[in-house]
Amino acid sequence: MASTLIFGATLLTVDSEDRVLDDGWISFVDGRISGVGTASSRPASAEFDEALDFNGKLVMPGFVNAHTHAAMVLFRGRAEGQSLLTMEGWRNAIREPELAMLPEDVGPAVDLSCAEMLLSGTTTFCEQYFFAEDIADAIGRSGMRAVVAYGVVQLGDEQKGREEMAKAIAFLERQRTAGGRVIPWLGPHAPYVDNSEDLLREETAVATRYGVGLHLHMAAGPEDNEETMARYGLTATAALERDGFFQARVHAAHCLDLSDDDIAIFARAPQASVAHCASASLRSGRKGICPVRALREAGVVVAIGTDNVAANNSYDMIAEMRVAGLLAGHREGVAQVISSRDLIRMATIEGARALGLEDEIGSLEPGKAADIIAIDLDAPGYSDCPDIAALLVYSGSGRDVRDVWIGGERLLSDRRLTRRAYAEIRADYRRGYRAFWNRVDARRAAA
Ligand SMILES: [Zn+2]
């Protein structure tokens, strides 16, 4: 039985009372949190296999990155001047080179993405892409926890849609019983734009049958609503509701152009949530901004995601909380319309809730999985102000994260990855990157 006690730290519990404990302690046994408290109730160090004095550190639940495409680290920096939230920008910067991608490109790229996420304090992420099997393998190597939504892109090809669904079902079957930290979902890429009405109905039926969620892009590009308005006189959200989509668990990324009626659809759906990707939104140049305040006031779960790092270009969830806070204040014309505490909740427990994992992760509470991070409060950017949430969100950085545990396993130890050295992961990625882009160039030359 492996047991650990961390003491002397400032604990940001993100529990239902949002308790912050000075001189706090947390213990975990066999991967689960066994106790949380302050100095007066601290158990004896001798009762544990290891006892760590974390004085000067902030200890909190790991971040949940609610939307990304980890293999797309291959495209980082390659989308300058393109709006990735329009079909045209996506086709130019991503889809065209993506056609040269092979399964062997995916592993080293996802390895690097997982390393970067761990190094900035993310312990769980929500992934959607093709090559789901290869992605799941890489996540397994990293030790991270992730929802992997099998990406389905049909683009008018019915036969392809059928084949993809068969593969997606095989993926659900395999991953359900694999016993790892990967949770399989389905990922219709962009409803109606590249997934037909029939395919969407089938995806909903399969998700319901397997009890898994649907992770998709919604109201991200102007085409989403244009397409359904032209066809049915409905917004994409309303069309999806008409087609029964919201009977399943729905986790929708972006949601830039939601009407009041669309927000009401999210609010009355049994399990609908939004992944707000503020940096990707700003970088796309799109005028629409996700109505985070209205969604939250309507009772909708809003989580925070980085989106792919061609659109962002960073996995830093602390930076992403900051941008989300700034953008919401700007949109509403109200200073800090979302508090720092709430931004932290969105990046942790609300992310867990969006993925149906709120009983398992997202806060420091006994019984939950020990997904824990420690941040160096002696690093530049943290003064002695007692409002630790405001310091973290508005002057912190993912680079201040020193330690990460997932399921009680220490995956980052004083900024050193424990399973595999970062330099090795980076070297493999570099080789894969060259091979991929050489293939893209050869394909372009032959066209
Ligand atoms: Zn996306």
Short mmCIF file of C-alpha atoms and ligand atoms in Angstrom, two decimals:
data_model
loop_
_atom_site.label_atom_id
_atom_site.label_comp_id
_atom_site.label_asym_id
_atom_site.label_seq_id
_atom_site.Cartn_x
_atom_site.Cartn_y
_atom_site.Cartn_z
CA MET A 1 0.00 0.00 0.00
CA ALA A 2 1.71 3.19 -1.21
CA SER A 3 0.93 6.16 1.01
CA THR A 4 2.00 9.80 0.87
CA LEU A 5 1.57 12.80 3.16
CA ILE A 6 2.13 16.35 1.87
CA PHE A 7 2.20 19.01 4.59
CA GLY A 8 3.02 22.68 5.18
CA ALA A 9 1.40 23.73 1.88
CA THR A 10 -1.33 26.18 0.98
CA LEU A 11 -4.21 23.97 -0.12
CA LEU A 12 -6.70 25.15 -2.72
CA THR A 13 -9.29 22.42 -2.29
CA VAL A 14 -11.90 23.56 -4.87
CA ASP A 15 -14.40 21.64 -2.72
CA SER A 16 -18.04 22.71 -2.44
CA GLU A 17 -17.10 25.44 0.04
CA ASP A 18 -14.02 26.46 -1.95
CA ARG A 19 -11.84 26.12 1.14
CA VAL A 20 -8.30 27.45 1.07
CA LEU A 21 -6.23 25.90 3.87
CA ASP A 22 -3.05 27.61 5.05
CA ASP A 23 -0.43 25.27 6.50
CA GLY A 24 -2.54 22.45 5.10
CA TRP A 25 -1.93 18.76 4.57
CA ILE A 26 -3.24 16.14 2.20
CA SER A 27 -2.69 12.40 2.29
CA PHE A 28 -3.31 9.72 -0.28
CA VAL A 29 -3.20 5.96 -0.14
CA ASP A 30 -3.20 3.62 -3.13
CA GLY A 31 -4.04 6.42 -5.53
CA ARG A 32 -6.96 7.90 -3.57
CA ILE A 33 -7.08 10.94 -1.33
CA SER A 34 -7.45 9.74 2.26
CA GLY A 35 -7.47 13.02 4.17
CA VAL A 36 -7.24 16.82 3.92
CA GLY A 37 -6.83 19.29 6.78
CA THR A 38 -4.83 21.96 8.59
CA ALA A 39 -1.83 21.69 10.92
CA SER A 40 -3.91 20.99 14.05
CA SER A 41 -5.28 17.74 12.59
CA ARG A 42 -2.14 16.63 10.76
CA PRO A 43 -1.38 12.90 11.07
CA ALA A 44 2.10 11.67 12.02
CA SER A 45 4.59 11.44 9.16
CA ALA A 46 5.67 8.00 10.37
CA GLU A 47 2.29 6.60 9.32
CA PHE A 48 3.18 7.16 5.65
CA ASP A 49 5.68 5.71 3.18
CA GLU A 50 6.76 9.24 2.35
CA ALA A 51 6.11 12.61 3.96
CA LEU A 52 6.86 15.75 1.94
CA ASP A 53 7.31 19.20 3.43
CA PHE A 54 5.75 21.48 0.77
CA ASN A 55 6.12 24.75 2.61
CA GLY A 56 5.97 27.61 0.06
CA LYS A 57 3.93 25.59 -2.38
CA LEU A 58 0.34 25.77 -3.51
CA VAL A 59 -1.29 22.33 -3.71
CA MET A 60 -4.47 21.98 -5.75
CA PRO A 61 -6.33 19.57 -8.02
CA GLY A 62 -4.80 19.11 -11.47
CA PHE A 63 -6.26 21.10 -14.33
CA VAL A 64 -8.80 19.60 -16.72
CA ASN A 65 -8.16 20.80 -20.26
CA ALA A 66 -11.68 20.51 -21.68
CA HIS A 67 -10.84 20.59 -25.39
CA THR A 68 -7.79 19.77 -27.43
CA HIS A 69 -6.38 17.76 -30.34
CA ALA A 70 -3.01 16.58 -29.03
CA ALA A 71 -1.58 15.31 -32.32
CA MET A 72 -1.94 18.79 -33.78
CA VAL A 73 1.20 19.92 -31.99
CA LEU A 74 2.63 18.99 -35.41
CA PHE A 75 0.92 22.14 -36.76
CA ARG A 76 2.02 24.53 -34.02
CA GLY A 77 3.09 27.85 -35.51
CA ARG A 78 1.86 26.82 -38.95
CA ALA A 79 -1.42 28.71 -38.88
CA GLU A 80 -0.22 32.30 -38.76
CA GLY A 81 -2.68 34.60 -40.51
CA GLN A 82 -5.36 31.88 -40.79
CA SER A 83 -8.63 31.78 -38.90
CA LEU A 84 -8.90 28.21 -37.68
CA LEU A 85 -12.55 28.74 -36.72
CA THR A 86 -13.62 29.09 -40.35
CA MET A 87 -13.87 26.24 -42.86
CA GLU A 88 -11.53 28.07 -45.22
CA GLY A 89 -8.80 28.60 -42.64
CA TRP A 90 -9.13 25.04 -41.37
CA ARG A 91 -8.88 23.62 -44.90
CA ASN A 92 -5.84 25.75 -45.78
CA ALA A 93 -3.78 25.43 -42.62
CA ILE A 94 -4.85 22.04 -41.28
CA ARG A 95 -6.91 19.81 -43.55
CA GLU A 96 -4.63 19.99 -46.57
CA PRO A 97 -1.40 18.94 -44.77
CA GLU A 98 -3.39 16.60 -42.51
CA LEU A 99 -4.19 14.41 -45.52
CA ALA A 100 -0.52 13.34 -45.51
CA MET A 101 -0.68 12.21 -41.87
CA LEU A 102 0.02 8.58 -41.05
CA PRO A 103 -0.69 6.70 -37.81
CA GLU A 104 3.02 6.66 -36.97
CA ASP A 105 3.08 10.49 -36.88
CA VAL A 106 0.62 10.55 -34.02
CA GLY A 107 2.47 8.80 -31.18
CA PRO A 108 5.52 11.07 -30.84
CA ALA A 109 3.31 14.17 -31.23
CA VAL A 110 0.88 13.10 -28.50
CA ASP A 111 3.84 12.11 -26.31
CA LEU A 112 5.10 15.69 -26.55
CA SER A 113 1.66 17.18 -25.90
CA CYS A 114 1.19 15.02 -22.81
CA ALA A 115 4.64 16.02 -21.55
CA GLU A 116 3.79 19.71 -22.00
CA MET A 117 0.43 19.29 -20.30
CA LEU A 118 2.03 17.52 -17.32
CA LEU A 119 4.72 20.20 -17.12
CA SER A 120 2.02 22.86 -16.83
CA GLY A 121 -0.22 21.04 -14.35
CA THR A 122 -2.89 19.42 -16.51
CA THR A 123 -3.86 15.96 -15.28
CA THR A 124 -6.94 15.25 -17.43
CA PHE A 125 -7.81 16.36 -20.95
CA CYS A 126 -10.60 15.97 -23.44
CA GLU A 127 -9.26 14.91 -26.80
CA GLN A 128 -10.93 14.65 -30.18
CA TYR A 129 -9.17 13.52 -33.34
CA PHE A 130 -8.64 10.76 -35.87
CA PHE A 131 -6.19 7.94 -35.05
CA ALA A 132 -7.90 7.51 -31.68
CA GLU A 133 -6.19 4.15 -31.05
CA ASP A 134 -2.70 5.61 -31.49
CA ILE A 135 -3.65 8.58 -29.33
CA ALA A 136 -4.95 6.30 -26.58
CA ASP A 137 -1.69 4.32 -26.68
CA ALA A 138 0.37 7.50 -26.26
CA ILE A 139 -1.83 8.72 -23.40
CA GLY A 140 -1.36 5.33 -21.77
CA ARG A 141 2.42 5.78 -21.99
CA SER A 142 2.19 9.22 -20.37
CA GLY A 143 0.10 8.16 -17.37
CA MET A 144 -2.41 10.96 -17.99
CA ARG A 145 -6.16 10.72 -17.65
CA ALA A 146 -8.16 11.60 -20.76
CA VAL A 147 -11.46 11.38 -22.53
CA VAL A 148 -10.67 10.42 -26.12
CA ALA A 149 -13.52 11.17 -28.51
CA TYR A 150 -13.16 9.13 -31.68
CA GLY A 151 -13.20 11.82 -34.39
CA VAL A 152 -15.73 11.20 -37.14
CA VAL A 153 -15.43 13.28 -40.31
CA GLN A 154 -17.68 12.25 -43.17
CA LEU A 155 -17.49 15.22 -45.57
CA GLY A 156 -20.31 14.01 -47.82
CA ASP A 157 -18.95 10.47 -48.19
CA GLU A 158 -21.63 8.09 -46.89
CA GLN A 159 -19.50 4.98 -47.23
CA LYS A 160 -16.74 6.64 -45.22
CA GLY A 161 -19.26 7.62 -42.55
CA ARG A 162 -20.34 3.97 -42.18
CA GLU A 163 -16.76 2.73 -42.01
CA GLU A 164 -15.83 5.34 -39.43
CA MET A 165 -18.77 4.40 -37.22
CA ALA A 166 -17.75 0.73 -37.28
CA LYS A 167 -14.23 1.69 -36.24
CA ALA A 168 -15.54 4.04 -33.57
CA ILE A 169 -17.65 1.25 -32.06
CA ALA A 170 -14.63 -1.07 -32.04
CA PHE A 171 -12.69 1.67 -30.25
CA LEU A 172 -15.42 2.06 -27.60
CA GLU A 173 -15.50 -1.70 -27.05
CA ARG A 174 -11.75 -2.01 -26.69
CA GLN A 175 -11.11 1.01 -24.48
CA ARG A 176 -14.02 0.30 -22.13
CA THR A 177 -12.37 -2.86 -20.97
CA ALA A 178 -8.74 -1.73 -21.23
CA GLY A 179 -8.71 -0.66 -17.57
CA GLY A 180 -6.48 2.38 -18.09
CA ARG A 181 -7.04 6.09 -17.60
CA VAL A 182 -8.47 6.58 -21.11
CA ILE A 183 -12.23 7.04 -21.31
CA PRO A 184 -13.60 6.53 -24.84
CA TRP A 185 -16.24 8.85 -26.33
CA LEU A 186 -17.50 9.74 -29.79
CA GLY A 187 -16.48 12.93 -31.59
CA PRO A 188 -18.61 14.17 -34.49
CA HIS A 189 -16.29 16.87 -35.84
CA ALA A 190 -18.68 19.61 -37.00
CA PRO A 191 -22.39 18.67 -37.16
CA TYR A 192 -24.12 19.13 -40.52
CA VAL A 193 -20.96 20.69 -41.99
CA ASP A 194 -19.09 17.39 -42.18
CA ASN A 195 -21.40 14.90 -40.41
CA SER A 196 -24.81 14.27 -42.04
CA GLU A 197 -28.11 14.25 -40.22
CA ASP A 198 -28.33 10.43 -40.46
CA LEU A 199 -24.81 9.99 -39.16
CA LEU A 200 -25.52 12.34 -36.24
CA ARG A 201 -28.60 10.29 -35.32
CA GLU A 202 -26.53 7.13 -35.37
CA GLU A 203 -23.78 8.72 -33.29
CA THR A 204 -26.38 9.75 -30.69
CA ALA A 205 -27.81 6.22 -30.60
CA VAL A 206 -24.38 4.64 -30.18
CA ALA A 207 -23.38 7.12 -27.45
CA THR A 208 -26.61 6.36 -25.56
CA ARG A 209 -26.16 2.62 -25.97
CA TYR A 210 -22.59 2.70 -24.64
CA GLY A 211 -23.25 5.37 -22.02
CA VAL A 212 -20.50 7.62 -23.43
CA GLY A 213 -20.47 11.31 -24.28
CA LEU A 214 -20.33 13.19 -27.56
CA HIS A 215 -17.62 15.78 -27.90
CA LEU A 216 -17.93 18.14 -30.84
CA HIS A 217 -17.36 21.65 -32.15
CA MET A 218 -20.49 23.78 -31.99
CA ALA A 219 -21.16 27.32 -33.20
CA ALA A 220 -17.43 27.59 -33.80
CA GLY A 221 -17.30 28.80 -37.40
CA PRO A 222 -19.90 30.87 -39.23
CA GLU A 223 -20.65 27.80 -41.37
CA ASP A 224 -22.19 25.89 -38.46
CA ASN A 225 -25.28 28.07 -38.24
CA GLU A 226 -25.29 29.12 -41.93
CA GLU A 227 -25.56 25.50 -43.00
CA THR A 228 -28.54 24.66 -40.79
CA MET A 229 -30.26 28.04 -41.24
CA ALA A 230 -30.21 27.49 -45.02
CA ARG A 231 -31.44 23.91 -44.76
CA TYR A 232 -33.95 24.01 -41.90
CA GLY A 233 -34.25 27.61 -40.72
CA LEU A 234 -32.70 26.51 -37.42
CA THR A 235 -29.42 27.25 -35.65
CA ALA A 236 -27.06 24.26 -35.44
CA THR A 237 -27.90 23.91 -31.74
CA ALA A 238 -31.65 23.88 -32.43
CA ALA A 239 -31.20 21.40 -35.29
CA LEU A 240 -29.21 19.10 -33.00
CA GLU A 241 -31.91 19.28 -30.37
CA ARG A 242 -34.54 18.47 -33.01
CA ASP A 243 -32.49 15.43 -34.02
CA GLY A 244 -32.36 14.13 -30.44
CA PHE A 245 -28.67 14.86 -29.98
CA PHE A 246 -29.05 16.46 -26.55
CA GLN A 247 -30.52 13.28 -25.07
CA ALA A 248 -26.95 12.00 -24.85
CA ARG A 249 -24.15 13.66 -22.88
CA VAL A 250 -22.95 16.56 -25.06
CA HIS A 251 -19.73 18.46 -24.49
CA ALA A 252 -19.45 21.26 -27.04
CA ALA A 253 -16.32 23.24 -27.80
CA HIS A 254 -16.28 26.97 -28.66
CA CYS A 255 -20.00 27.92 -28.80
CA LEU A 256 -19.26 31.42 -30.07
CA ASP A 257 -22.55 32.27 -31.77
CA LEU A 258 -25.20 30.97 -29.37
CA SER A 259 -28.58 32.71 -29.33
CA ASP A 260 -30.63 33.01 -26.15
CA ASP A 261 -32.71 30.06 -27.39
CA ASP A 262 -29.53 28.04 -27.95
CA ILE A 263 -28.44 28.77 -24.38
CA ALA A 264 -31.86 27.59 -23.16
CA ILE A 265 -31.36 24.33 -25.09
CA PHE A 266 -28.07 23.74 -23.28
CA ALA A 267 -29.69 24.63 -19.97
CA ARG A 268 -32.57 22.16 -20.31
CA ALA A 269 -30.47 19.30 -21.70
CA PRO A 270 -29.77 16.71 -19.01
CA GLN A 271 -25.99 16.59 -19.55
CA ALA A 272 -24.75 19.40 -21.77
CA SER A 273 -21.61 21.43 -21.21
CA VAL A 274 -19.40 23.92 -23.02
CA ALA A 275 -15.62 23.98 -23.46
CA HIS A 276 -14.68 27.65 -23.63
CA CYS A 277 -11.47 28.14 -25.65
CA ALA A 278 -10.78 31.84 -25.20
CA SER A 279 -7.30 32.06 -26.78
CA ALA A 280 -8.32 30.12 -29.88
CA SER A 281 -11.40 32.28 -30.17
CA LEU A 282 -9.45 35.56 -30.00
CA ARG A 283 -6.76 34.26 -32.30
CA SER A 284 -9.32 33.25 -34.94
CA GLY A 285 -10.46 36.83 -35.42
CA ARG A 286 -14.09 35.73 -35.15
CA LYS A 287 -16.43 38.40 -33.84
CA GLY A 288 -18.54 36.02 -31.79
CA ILE A 289 -17.45 35.44 -28.20
CA CYS A 290 -18.73 32.55 -26.11
CA PRO A 291 -21.45 33.96 -23.76
CA VAL A 292 -19.85 32.47 -20.66
CA ARG A 293 -21.73 34.61 -18.17
CA ALA A 294 -25.16 33.91 -19.67
CA LEU A 295 -24.41 30.18 -19.90
CA ARG A 296 -23.29 30.01 -16.29
CA GLU A 297 -26.27 32.06 -15.11
CA ALA A 298 -28.52 29.60 -16.96
CA GLY A 299 -26.89 26.77 -15.02
CA VAL A 300 -24.80 25.36 -17.88
CA VAL A 301 -21.45 23.80 -16.98
CA VAL A 302 -18.69 25.83 -18.67
CA ALA A 303 -15.19 24.34 -18.66
CA ILE A 304 -11.95 25.73 -20.07
CA GLY A 305 -9.93 24.26 -22.94
CA THR A 306 -6.85 25.30 -24.85
CA ASP A 307 -8.02 23.84 -28.19
CA ASN A 308 -5.23 22.57 -30.44
CA VAL A 309 -1.89 24.32 -30.18
CA ALA A 310 -2.00 25.47 -33.79
CA ALA A 311 -4.89 27.68 -32.68
CA ASN A 312 -3.52 28.68 -29.26
CA ASN A 313 -0.35 27.89 -29.28
CA SER A 314 0.04 26.77 -25.66
CA TYR A 315 -1.27 24.11 -23.27
CA ASP A 316 -0.86 26.42 -20.27
CA MET A 317 -4.20 26.24 -18.42
CA ILE A 318 -3.17 29.05 -16.04
CA ALA A 319 -2.73 31.36 -19.03
CA GLU A 320 -6.01 30.06 -20.43
CA MET A 321 -7.89 30.91 -17.22
CA ARG A 322 -6.45 34.42 -17.44
CA VAL A 323 -7.51 34.92 -21.06
CA ALA A 324 -10.98 33.51 -20.30
CA GLY A 325 -11.31 36.00 -17.43
CA LEU A 326 -10.11 38.94 -19.51
CA LEU A 327 -12.34 38.06 -22.44
CA ALA A 328 -15.46 37.68 -20.29
CA GLY A 329 -14.84 41.05 -18.64
CA HIS A 330 -14.35 42.67 -22.04
CA ARG A 331 -17.47 41.05 -23.52
CA GLU A 332 -19.72 42.10 -20.65
CA GLY A 333 -18.09 45.46 -19.92
CA VAL A 334 -17.75 44.49 -16.26
CA ALA A 335 -14.43 44.21 -14.42
CA GLN A 336 -13.65 40.57 -13.65
CA VAL A 337 -17.21 39.49 -14.33
CA ILE A 338 -16.00 35.95 -13.55
CA SER A 339 -14.04 35.81 -10.31
CA SER A 340 -10.61 34.20 -10.11
CA ARG A 341 -12.08 31.53 -7.82
CA ASP A 342 -14.70 30.72 -10.45
CA LEU A 343 -12.10 30.60 -13.24
CA ILE A 344 -10.18 28.05 -11.17
CA ARG A 345 -13.37 26.05 -10.66
CA MET A 346 -14.00 26.12 -14.42
CA ALA A 347 -10.47 24.80 -15.03
CA THR A 348 -10.84 21.97 -12.48
CA ILE A 349 -14.16 20.77 -11.03
CA GLU A 350 -16.33 22.17 -13.83
CA GLY A 351 -14.08 20.45 -16.35
CA ALA A 352 -14.52 17.23 -14.41
CA ARG A 353 -18.30 17.75 -14.40
CA ALA A 354 -18.34 18.35 -18.16
CA LEU A 355 -16.70 14.95 -18.63
CA GLY A 356 -18.92 13.19 -16.08
CA LEU A 357 -15.94 12.71 -13.77
CA GLU A 358 -16.93 15.02 -10.89
CA ASP A 359 -17.09 12.16 -8.40
CA GLU A 360 -13.61 11.03 -9.38
CA ILE A 361 -11.49 14.16 -9.91
CA GLY A 362 -11.54 17.98 -9.93
CA SER A 363 -11.16 18.78 -6.23
CA LEU A 364 -9.11 17.74 -3.21
CA GLU A 365 -11.60 15.65 -1.26
CA PRO A 366 -11.24 12.28 0.47
CA GLY A 367 -12.24 9.38 -1.76
CA LYS A 368 -11.34 11.08 -5.02
CA ALA A 369 -8.41 10.04 -7.21
CA ALA A 370 -5.14 11.65 -6.15
CA ASP A 371 -4.79 13.95 -9.19
CA ILE A 372 -2.79 16.67 -7.49
CA ILE A 373 -0.39 19.42 -8.54
CA ALA A 374 2.01 21.63 -6.61
CA ILE A 375 2.97 25.15 -7.68
CA ASP A 376 6.01 27.07 -6.47
CA LEU A 377 4.79 30.19 -4.66
CA ASP A 378 8.36 31.47 -4.32
CA ALA A 379 8.57 31.84 -8.11
CA PRO A 380 8.35 35.36 -9.57
CA GLY A 381 4.74 36.54 -9.85
CA TYR A 382 3.49 35.57 -6.40
CA SER A 383 3.58 38.28 -3.76
CA ASP A 384 2.31 37.85 -0.20
CA CYS A 385 -1.28 38.81 -0.99
CA PRO A 386 -3.61 36.36 0.78
CA ASP A 387 -5.90 36.06 -2.29
CA ILE A 388 -4.12 33.10 -3.78
CA ALA A 389 -6.70 32.65 -6.56
CA ALA A 390 -6.12 36.14 -7.93
CA LEU A 391 -2.34 35.62 -7.84
CA LEU A 392 -2.55 32.30 -9.63
CA VAL A 393 -4.92 33.43 -12.39
CA TYR A 394 -3.54 36.88 -13.11
CA SER A 395 0.19 36.49 -12.48
CA GLY A 396 0.88 32.75 -12.44
CA SER A 397 2.26 30.50 -15.15
CA GLY A 398 2.14 26.81 -15.95
CA ARG A 399 5.94 26.92 -15.77
CA ASP A 400 5.65 27.32 -11.99
CA VAL A 401 4.18 23.82 -11.63
CA ARG A 402 6.75 21.65 -9.80
CA ASP A 403 4.98 18.37 -9.09
CA VAL A 404 2.12 16.34 -10.53
CA TRP A 405 0.44 13.17 -9.28
CA ILE A 406 -2.21 11.28 -11.22
CA GLY A 407 -3.99 8.45 -9.42
CA GLY A 408 -1.30 8.82 -6.75
CA GLU A 409 1.55 8.26 -9.22
CA ARG A 410 4.11 11.03 -9.20
CA LEU A 411 4.51 11.85 -12.90
CA LEU A 412 6.35 15.13 -12.40
CA SER A 413 8.87 15.41 -9.59
CA ASP A 414 10.36 18.87 -9.02
CA ARG A 415 9.83 19.59 -12.77
CA ARG A 416 11.33 16.29 -13.93
CA LEU A 417 9.07 13.88 -15.80
CA THR A 418 9.39 10.52 -14.08
CA ARG A 419 8.32 8.06 -16.80
CA ARG A 420 10.47 9.35 -19.64
CA ALA A 421 12.85 12.30 -19.94
CA TYR A 422 11.49 15.36 -21.72
CA ALA A 423 14.63 15.61 -23.91
CA GLU A 424 14.00 12.10 -25.25
CA ILE A 425 10.34 12.85 -25.98
CA ARG A 426 11.37 16.07 -27.72
CA ALA A 427 14.01 14.32 -29.84
CA ASP A 428 11.48 11.71 -31.01
CA TYR A 429 8.98 14.43 -31.80
CA ARG A 430 11.59 16.29 -33.86
CA ARG A 431 12.25 13.20 -36.00
CA GLY A 432 8.51 12.64 -36.47
CA TYR A 433 7.93 16.29 -37.28
CA ARG A 434 10.53 16.24 -40.07
CA ALA A 435 9.15 13.03 -41.55
CA PHE A 436 5.61 14.40 -41.53
CA TRP A 437 6.38 17.78 -43.11
CA ASN A 438 8.69 16.18 -45.71
CA ARG A 439 5.75 13.97 -46.68
CA VAL A 440 3.44 17.01 -46.88
CA ASP A 441 5.95 18.79 -49.14
CA ALA A 442 6.32 15.73 -51.39
CA ARG A 443 2.55 15.47 -51.68
CA ARG A 444 2.28 19.14 -52.60
CA ALA A 445 5.04 18.82 -55.20
CA ALA A 446 3.29 15.84 -56.81
CA ALA A 447 -0.10 17.62 -56.93
ZN ZN B 1 -11.16 21.90 -31.63
#
